[in-house]
Short mmCIF file of C-alpha atoms in Angstrom, two decimals:
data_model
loop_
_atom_site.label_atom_id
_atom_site.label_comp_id
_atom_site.label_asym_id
_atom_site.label_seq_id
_atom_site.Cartn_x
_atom_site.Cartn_y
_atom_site.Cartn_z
CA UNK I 1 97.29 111.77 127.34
CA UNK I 2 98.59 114.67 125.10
CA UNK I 3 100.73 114.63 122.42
CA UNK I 4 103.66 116.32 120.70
CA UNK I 5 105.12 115.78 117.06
CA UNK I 6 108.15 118.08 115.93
CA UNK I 7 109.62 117.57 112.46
CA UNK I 8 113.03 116.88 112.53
CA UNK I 9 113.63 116.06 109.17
CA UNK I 10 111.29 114.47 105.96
CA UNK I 11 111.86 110.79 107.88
CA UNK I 12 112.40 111.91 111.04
CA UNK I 13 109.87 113.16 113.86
CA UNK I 14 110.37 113.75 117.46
CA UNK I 15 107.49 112.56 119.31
CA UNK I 16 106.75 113.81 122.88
CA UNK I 17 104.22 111.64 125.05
CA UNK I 18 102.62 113.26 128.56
CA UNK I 19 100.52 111.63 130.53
CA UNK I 20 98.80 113.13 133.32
CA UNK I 21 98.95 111.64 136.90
CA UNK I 22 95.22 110.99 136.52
CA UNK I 23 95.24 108.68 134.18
CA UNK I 24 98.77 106.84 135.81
CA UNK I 25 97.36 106.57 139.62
CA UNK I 26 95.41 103.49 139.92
CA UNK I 27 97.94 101.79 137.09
CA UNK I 28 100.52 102.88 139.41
CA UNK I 29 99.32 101.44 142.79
CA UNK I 30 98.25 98.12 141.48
CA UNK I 31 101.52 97.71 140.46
CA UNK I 32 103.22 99.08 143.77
CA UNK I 33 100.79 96.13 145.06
CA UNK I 34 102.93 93.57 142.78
CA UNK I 35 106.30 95.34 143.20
CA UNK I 36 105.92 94.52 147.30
CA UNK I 37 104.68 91.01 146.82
CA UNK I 38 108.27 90.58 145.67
CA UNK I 39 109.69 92.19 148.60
CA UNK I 40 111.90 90.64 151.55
CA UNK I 41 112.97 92.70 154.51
CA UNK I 42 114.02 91.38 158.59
CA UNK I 43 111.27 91.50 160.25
CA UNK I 44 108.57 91.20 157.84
CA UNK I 45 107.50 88.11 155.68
CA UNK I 46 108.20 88.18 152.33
CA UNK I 47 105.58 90.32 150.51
CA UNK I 48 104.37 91.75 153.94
CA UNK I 49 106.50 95.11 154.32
CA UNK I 50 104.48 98.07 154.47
CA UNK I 51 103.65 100.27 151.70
CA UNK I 52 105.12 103.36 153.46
CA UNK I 53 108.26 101.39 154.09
CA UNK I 54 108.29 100.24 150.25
CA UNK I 55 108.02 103.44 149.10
CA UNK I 56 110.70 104.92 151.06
CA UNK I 57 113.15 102.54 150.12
CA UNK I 58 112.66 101.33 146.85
CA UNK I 59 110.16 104.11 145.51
CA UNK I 60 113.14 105.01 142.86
CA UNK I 61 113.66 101.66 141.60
CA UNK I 62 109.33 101.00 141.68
CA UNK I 63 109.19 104.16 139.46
CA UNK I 64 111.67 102.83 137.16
CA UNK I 65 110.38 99.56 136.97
CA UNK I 66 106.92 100.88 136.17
CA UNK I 67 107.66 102.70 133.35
CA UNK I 68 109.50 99.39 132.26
CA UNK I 69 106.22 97.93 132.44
CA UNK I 70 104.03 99.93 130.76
CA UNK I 71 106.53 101.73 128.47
CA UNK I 72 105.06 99.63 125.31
CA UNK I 73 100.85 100.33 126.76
CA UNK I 74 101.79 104.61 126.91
CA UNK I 75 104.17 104.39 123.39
CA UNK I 76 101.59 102.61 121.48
CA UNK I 77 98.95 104.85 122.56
CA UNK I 78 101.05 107.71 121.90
CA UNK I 79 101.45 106.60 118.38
CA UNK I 80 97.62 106.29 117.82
CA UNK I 81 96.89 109.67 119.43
CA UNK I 82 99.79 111.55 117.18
CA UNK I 83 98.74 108.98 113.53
CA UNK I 84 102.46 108.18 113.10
CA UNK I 85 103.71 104.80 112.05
CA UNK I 86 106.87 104.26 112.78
CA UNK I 87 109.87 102.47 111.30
CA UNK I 88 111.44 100.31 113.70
CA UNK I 89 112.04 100.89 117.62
CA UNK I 90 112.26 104.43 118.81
CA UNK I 91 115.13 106.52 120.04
CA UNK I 92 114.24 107.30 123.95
CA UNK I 93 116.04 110.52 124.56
CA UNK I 94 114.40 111.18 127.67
CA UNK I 95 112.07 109.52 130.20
CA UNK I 96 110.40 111.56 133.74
CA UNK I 97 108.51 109.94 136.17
CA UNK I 98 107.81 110.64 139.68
CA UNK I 99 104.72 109.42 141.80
CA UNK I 100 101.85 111.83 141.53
CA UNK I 101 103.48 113.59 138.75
CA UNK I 102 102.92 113.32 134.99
CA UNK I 103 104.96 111.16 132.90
CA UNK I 104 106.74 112.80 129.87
CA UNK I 105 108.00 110.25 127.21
CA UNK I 106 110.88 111.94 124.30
CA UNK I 107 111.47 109.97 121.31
CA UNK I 108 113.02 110.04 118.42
CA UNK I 109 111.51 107.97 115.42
CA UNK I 110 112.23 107.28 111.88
CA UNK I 111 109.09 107.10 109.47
CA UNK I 112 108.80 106.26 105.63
CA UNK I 113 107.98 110.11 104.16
CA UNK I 114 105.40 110.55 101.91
CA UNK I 115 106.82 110.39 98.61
CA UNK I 116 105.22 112.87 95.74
CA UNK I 117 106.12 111.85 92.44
CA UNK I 118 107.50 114.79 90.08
CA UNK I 119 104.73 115.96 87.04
CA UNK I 120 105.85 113.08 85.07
CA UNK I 121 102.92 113.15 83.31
CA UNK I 122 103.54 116.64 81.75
CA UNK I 123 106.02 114.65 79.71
CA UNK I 124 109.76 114.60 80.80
CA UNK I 125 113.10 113.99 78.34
CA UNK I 126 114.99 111.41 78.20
CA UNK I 127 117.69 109.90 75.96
CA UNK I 128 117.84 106.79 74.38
CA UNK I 129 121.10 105.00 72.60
CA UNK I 130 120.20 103.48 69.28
CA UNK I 131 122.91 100.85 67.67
CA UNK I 132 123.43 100.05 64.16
CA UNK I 133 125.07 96.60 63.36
CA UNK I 134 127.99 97.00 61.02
CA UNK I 135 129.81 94.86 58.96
CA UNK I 136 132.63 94.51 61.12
CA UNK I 137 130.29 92.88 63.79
CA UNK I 138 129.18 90.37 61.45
CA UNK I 139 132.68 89.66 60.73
CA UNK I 140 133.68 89.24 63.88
CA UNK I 141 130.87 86.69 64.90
CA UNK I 142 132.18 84.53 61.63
CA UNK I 143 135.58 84.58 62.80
CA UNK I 144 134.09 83.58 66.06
CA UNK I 145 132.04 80.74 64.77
CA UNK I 146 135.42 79.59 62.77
CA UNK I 147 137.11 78.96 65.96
CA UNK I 148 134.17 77.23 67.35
CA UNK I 149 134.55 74.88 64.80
CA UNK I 150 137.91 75.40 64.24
CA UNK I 151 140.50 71.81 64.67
CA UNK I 152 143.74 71.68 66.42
CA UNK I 153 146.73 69.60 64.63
CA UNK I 154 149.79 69.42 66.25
CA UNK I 155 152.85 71.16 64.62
CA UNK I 156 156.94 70.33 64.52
CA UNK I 157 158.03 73.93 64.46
CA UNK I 158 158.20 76.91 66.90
CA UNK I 159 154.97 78.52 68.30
CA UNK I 160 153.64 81.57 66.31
CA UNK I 161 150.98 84.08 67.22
CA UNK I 162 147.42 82.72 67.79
CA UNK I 163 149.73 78.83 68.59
CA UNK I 164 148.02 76.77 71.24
CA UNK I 165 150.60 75.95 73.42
CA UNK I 166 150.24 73.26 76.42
CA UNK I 167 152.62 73.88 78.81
CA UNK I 168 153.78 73.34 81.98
CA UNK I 169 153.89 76.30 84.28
CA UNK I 170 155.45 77.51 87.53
CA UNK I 171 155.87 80.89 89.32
CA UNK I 172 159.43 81.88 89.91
CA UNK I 173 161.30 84.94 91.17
CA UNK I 174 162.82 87.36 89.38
CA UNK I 175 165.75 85.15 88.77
CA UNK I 176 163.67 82.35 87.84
CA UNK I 177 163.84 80.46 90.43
CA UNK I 178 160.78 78.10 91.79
CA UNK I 179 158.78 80.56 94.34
CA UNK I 180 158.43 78.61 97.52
CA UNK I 181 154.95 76.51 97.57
CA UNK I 182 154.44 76.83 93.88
CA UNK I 183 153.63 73.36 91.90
CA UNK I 184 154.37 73.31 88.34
CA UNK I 185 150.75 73.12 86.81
CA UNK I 186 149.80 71.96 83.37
CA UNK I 187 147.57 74.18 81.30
CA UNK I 188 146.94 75.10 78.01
CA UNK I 189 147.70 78.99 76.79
CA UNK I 190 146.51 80.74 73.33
CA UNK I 191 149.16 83.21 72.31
CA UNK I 192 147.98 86.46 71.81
CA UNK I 193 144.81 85.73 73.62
CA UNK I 194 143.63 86.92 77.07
CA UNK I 195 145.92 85.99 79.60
CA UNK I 196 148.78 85.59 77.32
CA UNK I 197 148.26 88.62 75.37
CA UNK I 198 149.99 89.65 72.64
CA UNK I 199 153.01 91.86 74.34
CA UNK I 200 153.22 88.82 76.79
CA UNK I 201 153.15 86.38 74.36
CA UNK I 202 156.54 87.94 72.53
CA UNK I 203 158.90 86.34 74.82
CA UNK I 204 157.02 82.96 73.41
CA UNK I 205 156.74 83.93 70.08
CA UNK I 206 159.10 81.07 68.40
CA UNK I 207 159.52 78.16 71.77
CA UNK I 208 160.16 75.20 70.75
CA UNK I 209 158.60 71.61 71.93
CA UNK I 210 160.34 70.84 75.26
CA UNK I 211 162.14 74.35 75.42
CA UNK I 212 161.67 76.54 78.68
CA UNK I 213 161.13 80.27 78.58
CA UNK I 214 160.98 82.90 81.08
CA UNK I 215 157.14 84.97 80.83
CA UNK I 216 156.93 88.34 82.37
CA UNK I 217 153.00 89.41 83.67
CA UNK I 218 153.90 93.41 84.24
CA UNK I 219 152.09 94.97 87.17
CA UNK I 220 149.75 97.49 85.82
CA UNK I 221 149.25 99.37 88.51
CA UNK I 222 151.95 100.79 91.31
CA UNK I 223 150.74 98.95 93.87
CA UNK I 224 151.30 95.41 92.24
CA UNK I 225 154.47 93.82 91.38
CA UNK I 226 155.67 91.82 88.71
CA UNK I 227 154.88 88.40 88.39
CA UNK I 228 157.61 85.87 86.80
CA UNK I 229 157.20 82.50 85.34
CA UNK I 230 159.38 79.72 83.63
CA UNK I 231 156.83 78.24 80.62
CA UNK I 232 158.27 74.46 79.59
CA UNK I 233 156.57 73.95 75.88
CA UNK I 234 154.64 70.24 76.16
CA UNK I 235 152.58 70.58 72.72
CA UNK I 236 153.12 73.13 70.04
CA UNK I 237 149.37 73.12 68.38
CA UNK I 238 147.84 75.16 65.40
CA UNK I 239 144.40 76.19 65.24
CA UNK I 240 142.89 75.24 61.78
CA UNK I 241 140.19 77.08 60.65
CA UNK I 242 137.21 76.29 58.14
CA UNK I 243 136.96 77.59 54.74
CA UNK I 244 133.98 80.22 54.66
CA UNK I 245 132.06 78.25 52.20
CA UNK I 246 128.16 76.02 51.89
CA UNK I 247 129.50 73.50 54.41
CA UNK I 248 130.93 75.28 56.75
CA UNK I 249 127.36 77.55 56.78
CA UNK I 250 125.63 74.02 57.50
CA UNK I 251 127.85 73.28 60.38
CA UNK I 252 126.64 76.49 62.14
CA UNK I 253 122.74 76.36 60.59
CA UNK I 254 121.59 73.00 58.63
CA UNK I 255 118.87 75.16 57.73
CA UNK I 256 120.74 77.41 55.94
CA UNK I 257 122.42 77.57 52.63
CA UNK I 258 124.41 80.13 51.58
CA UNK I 259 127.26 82.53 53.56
CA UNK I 260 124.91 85.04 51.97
CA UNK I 261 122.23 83.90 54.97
CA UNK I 262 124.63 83.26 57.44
CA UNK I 263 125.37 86.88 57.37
CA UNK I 264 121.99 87.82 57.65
CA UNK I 265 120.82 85.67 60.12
CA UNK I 266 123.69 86.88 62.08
CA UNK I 267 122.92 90.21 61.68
CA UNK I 268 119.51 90.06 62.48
CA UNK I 269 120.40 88.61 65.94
CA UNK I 270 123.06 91.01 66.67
CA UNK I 271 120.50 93.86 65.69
CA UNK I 272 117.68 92.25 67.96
CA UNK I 273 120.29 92.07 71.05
CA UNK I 274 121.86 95.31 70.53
CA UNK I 275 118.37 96.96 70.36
CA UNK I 276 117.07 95.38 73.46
CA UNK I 277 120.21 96.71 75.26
CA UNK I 278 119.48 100.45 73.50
CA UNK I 279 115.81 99.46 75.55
CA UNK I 280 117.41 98.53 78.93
CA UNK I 281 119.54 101.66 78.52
CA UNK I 282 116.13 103.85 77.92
CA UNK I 283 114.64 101.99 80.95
CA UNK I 284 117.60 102.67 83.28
CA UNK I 285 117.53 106.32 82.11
CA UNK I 286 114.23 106.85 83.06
CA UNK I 287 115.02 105.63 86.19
CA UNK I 288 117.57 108.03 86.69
CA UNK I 289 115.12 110.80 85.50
CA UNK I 290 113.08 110.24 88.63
CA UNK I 291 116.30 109.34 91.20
CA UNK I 292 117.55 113.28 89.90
CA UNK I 293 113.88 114.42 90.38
CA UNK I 294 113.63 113.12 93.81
CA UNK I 295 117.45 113.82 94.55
CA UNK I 296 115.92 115.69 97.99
CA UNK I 297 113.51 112.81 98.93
CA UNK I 298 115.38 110.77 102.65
CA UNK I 299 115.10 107.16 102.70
CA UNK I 300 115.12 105.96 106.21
CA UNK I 301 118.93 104.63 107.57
CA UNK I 302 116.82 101.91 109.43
CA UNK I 303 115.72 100.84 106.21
CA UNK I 304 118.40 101.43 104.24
CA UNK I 305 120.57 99.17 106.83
CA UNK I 306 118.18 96.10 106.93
CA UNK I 307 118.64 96.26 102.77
CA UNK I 308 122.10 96.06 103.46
CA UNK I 309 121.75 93.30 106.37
CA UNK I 310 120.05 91.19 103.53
CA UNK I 311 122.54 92.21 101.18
CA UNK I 312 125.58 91.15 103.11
CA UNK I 313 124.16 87.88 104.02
CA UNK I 314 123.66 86.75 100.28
CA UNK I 315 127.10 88.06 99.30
CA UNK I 316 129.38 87.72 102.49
CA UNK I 317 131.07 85.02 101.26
CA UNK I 318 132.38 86.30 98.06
CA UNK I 319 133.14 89.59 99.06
CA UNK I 320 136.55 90.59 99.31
CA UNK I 321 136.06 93.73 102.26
CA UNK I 322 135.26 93.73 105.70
CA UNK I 323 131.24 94.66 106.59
CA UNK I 324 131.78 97.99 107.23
CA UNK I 325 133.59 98.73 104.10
CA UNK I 326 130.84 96.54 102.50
CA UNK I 327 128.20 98.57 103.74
CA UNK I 328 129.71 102.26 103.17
CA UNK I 329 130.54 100.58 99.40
CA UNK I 330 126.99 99.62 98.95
CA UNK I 331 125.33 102.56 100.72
CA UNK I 332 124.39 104.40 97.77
CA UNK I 333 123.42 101.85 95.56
CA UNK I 334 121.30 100.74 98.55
CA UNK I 335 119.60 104.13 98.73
CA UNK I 336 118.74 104.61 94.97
CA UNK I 337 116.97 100.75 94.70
CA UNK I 338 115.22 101.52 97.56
CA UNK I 339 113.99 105.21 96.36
CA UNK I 340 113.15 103.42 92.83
CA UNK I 341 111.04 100.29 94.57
CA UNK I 342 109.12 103.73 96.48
CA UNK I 343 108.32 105.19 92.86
CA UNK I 344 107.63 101.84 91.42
CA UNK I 345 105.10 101.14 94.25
CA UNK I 346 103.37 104.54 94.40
CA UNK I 347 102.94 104.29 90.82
CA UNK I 348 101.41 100.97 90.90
CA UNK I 349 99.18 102.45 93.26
CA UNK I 350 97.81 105.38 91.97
CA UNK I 351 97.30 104.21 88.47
CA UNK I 352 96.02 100.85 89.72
CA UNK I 353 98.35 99.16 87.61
CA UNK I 354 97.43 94.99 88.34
CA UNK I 355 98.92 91.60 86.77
CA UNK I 356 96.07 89.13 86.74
CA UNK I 357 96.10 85.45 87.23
CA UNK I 358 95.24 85.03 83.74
CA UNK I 359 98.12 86.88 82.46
CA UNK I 360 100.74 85.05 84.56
CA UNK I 361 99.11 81.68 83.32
CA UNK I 362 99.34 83.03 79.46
CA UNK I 363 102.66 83.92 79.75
CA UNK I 364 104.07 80.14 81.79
CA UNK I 365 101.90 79.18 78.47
CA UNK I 366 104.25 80.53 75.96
CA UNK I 367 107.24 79.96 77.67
CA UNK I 368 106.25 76.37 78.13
CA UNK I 369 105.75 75.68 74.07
CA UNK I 370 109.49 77.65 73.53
CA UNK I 371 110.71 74.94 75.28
CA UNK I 372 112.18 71.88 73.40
CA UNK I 373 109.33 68.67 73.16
CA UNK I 374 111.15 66.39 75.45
CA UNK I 375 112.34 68.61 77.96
CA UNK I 376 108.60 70.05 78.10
CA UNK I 377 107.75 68.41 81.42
CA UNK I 378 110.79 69.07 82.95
CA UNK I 379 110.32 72.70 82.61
CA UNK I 380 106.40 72.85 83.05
CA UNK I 381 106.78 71.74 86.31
CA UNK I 382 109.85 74.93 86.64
CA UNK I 383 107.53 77.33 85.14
CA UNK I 384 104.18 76.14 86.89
CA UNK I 385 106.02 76.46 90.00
CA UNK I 386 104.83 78.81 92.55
CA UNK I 387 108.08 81.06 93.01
CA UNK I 388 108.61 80.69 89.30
CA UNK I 389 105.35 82.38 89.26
CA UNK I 390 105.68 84.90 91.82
CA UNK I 391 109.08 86.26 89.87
CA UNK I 392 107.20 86.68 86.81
CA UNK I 393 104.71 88.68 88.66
CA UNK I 394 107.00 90.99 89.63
CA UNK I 395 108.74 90.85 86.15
CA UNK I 396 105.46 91.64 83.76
CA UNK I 397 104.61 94.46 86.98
CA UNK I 398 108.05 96.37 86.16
CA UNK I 399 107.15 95.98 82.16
CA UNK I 400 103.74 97.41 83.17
CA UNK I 401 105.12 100.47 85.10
CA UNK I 402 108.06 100.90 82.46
CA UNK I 403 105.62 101.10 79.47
CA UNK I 404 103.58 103.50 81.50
CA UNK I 405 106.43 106.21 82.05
CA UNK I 406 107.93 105.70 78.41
CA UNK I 407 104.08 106.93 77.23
CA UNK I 408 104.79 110.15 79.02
CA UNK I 409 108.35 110.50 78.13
CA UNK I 410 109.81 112.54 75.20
CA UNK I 411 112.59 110.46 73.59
CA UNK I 412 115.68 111.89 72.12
CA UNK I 413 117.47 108.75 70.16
CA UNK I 414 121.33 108.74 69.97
CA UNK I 415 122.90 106.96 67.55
CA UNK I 416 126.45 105.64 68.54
CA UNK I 417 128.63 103.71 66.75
CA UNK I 418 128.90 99.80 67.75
CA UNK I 419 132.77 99.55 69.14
CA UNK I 420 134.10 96.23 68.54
#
């Protein structure tokens, strides 16, 4: 057998199999043998027609079913001979075969390239977004915390801004008339909150209990139209919010005392999530330091579409297009996760980066004693579970790879101011 590899492209390779007639001859009459046995002509019993006869008549179709037969024994071979390892089934662009004459074998087949990581180690730039709390933030999350604990007391006069206003809705035309199908509905709306917002809420600025006013939702874009309905006012109710003061700051906290530690605490938790977001932006950048690097580098389309199959699957029922616009939607974001899980792996592997048992176990540990006393059995069993485990793995593996490339990187912090 001889062999033939042409390089197409980094993931493709066009593989070209010959195999001599000396190595196909005895194969090739000891299947002639079993390709008669199944043969039927007048005259002869079944299995009894001579070879010569065979031949003549069916020698095209015995040919064809041959290489049928032992296309998997001559591919396989082929693969071993030419050390390629293929990514699903091959492409046959051509197949020749003719009794005493060699058998040539053209295929096209995808293969994972070798991936070379850039000279990360050199050290390579990246940028990292660094958020300050302000005092605005902190005074949003009171006013937030005020609602929370905020009562409602119905009111005798018209609905003002921030009124919570049950009502009893309906879609209607543009005239106001009931749209066919529609069912008044009863449902509560905050005026000058999301959906009602505040230029909506105008036309309901001032309703009284049992009046009925028209509410307009715009289309924002051209394609949409407007959307009309008539608003019947049930209950007009106003939202009464807690004085800022020592009980109010033990509603939120019994352990706290003053608004002076509210704020503080408050702070301190807004500054703990904002910097672990300014981390997962650092992380994703670096990510996107070695996507640019490796801009060139192919993934396979075989793999790329069996991402996709799985993707699909898990998501077919929520999504909104058809597969093929799912797919072409997807495609890129496909490509890039499956280009990062390449780097990920090859640097686990050449750095011999490894999660032990014992580190899995310590961390189910302190997860287990965050958890509330009485719900501590409910979750060991979670946390002890095997999958439970398994995701962690993988977790503490991506920490271990991250902390590796942010050793090597050279970090430029940005400081941007926290909007809302």
């Amino acid at each position: 057998m001889k062999t033939d590899v042409k390089e197409l492209s980094p993931s493709k390779r066009e593989l070209v199999i010959e195999v001599p007639w000396e190595e196909l001859g005895t194969l090739y009459t000891a299947f002639l043998k079993k390709f008669r046995s199944q043969i039927q002509l007048p005259g002869f019993r079944k299995g009894k027609v001579p070879m010569g006869i065979v031949e003549r008549q069916y020698g095209s179709h015995a040919e064809l079913e041959f290489v049928k037969d032992h296309f998997n024994m001559f591919y396989y071979k082929g693969l071993q001979e030419a050390k390629l390892n293929p990514i699903g089934e091959p492409d046959v662009e051509h197949i020749h075969f003719h009794k005493g004459e060699p058998l040539h074998l053209h295929l096209n087949l995808e293969i994972l390239p070798e991936l070379k990581l850039p000279s990360y180690k050199e050290g390579f730039k990246v940028e990292k977004p660094v958020y300050t709390v302000k005092k605005e933030d902190v005074e949003k999350q009171i006013e937030e915390l005020r609602k929370k604990n905020a009562e409602l007391t119905e009111k005798d006069g018209p609905a003002d801004m921030g009124d919570y206003l049950e009502a009893e809705v309906v879609e209607t035309d543009a005239e106001g008339n009931p749209v066919e199908g529609s069912e008044p509905e009863t449902t509560t709306l905050v005026l000058g909150e999301n959906p009602i917002t505040e230029d909506r809420a105008k036309s309901l600025i001032g309703i009284q209990k049992d009046e009925t006013r028209p509410l307009v939702f715009k289309a924002e874009h051209e394609k949409d139209e407007n959307r009309y309905f008539n608003v019947k006012a049930l209950k007009i109710q106003k939202l009464n919010l807690p004085e800022i003061d020592k009980e109010f700051v033990q509603t939120v906290d019994p352990e706290l005392e003053t608004v002076t530690q509210l704020k503080d605490k408050i702070k301190h938790e807004l500054q703990d999530y904002l910097d672990k977001e300014s981390e997962k932006q650092l992380d994703n950048n670096i990510r996107e330091y070695f996507l640019g690097e490796l801009k060139d580098f192919e993934i396979p389309e075989t793999i790329i579409q069996g991402y996709l199959d799985d993707l699909y699957q898990d998501q077919k029922d929520q999504a909104e297009v058809s597969e093929e616009q799912f797919r072409e939607q997807y495609h890129t974001m496909a490509h890039n996760t499956l280009k990062w899980m390449m780097v990920r792996e090859e640097i686990i592997k050449q750095e011999n980066l490894q999660v032990s048992e014992e580190d899995i176990q310590k961390k189910v540990d302190e997860l287990i004693q965050k958890v509330d006393e009485k719900l501590r059995d409910v979750y060991k069993s979670y946390y002890e579970s095997d999958n439970f485990k398994k995701t962690l793995s993988q977790e503490m593996m991506s920490d271990k790879v991250m902390d590796h490339l942010k050793s090597f990187a050279k970090v430029k912090e940005i400081k941007i101011a926290r909007k809302g």
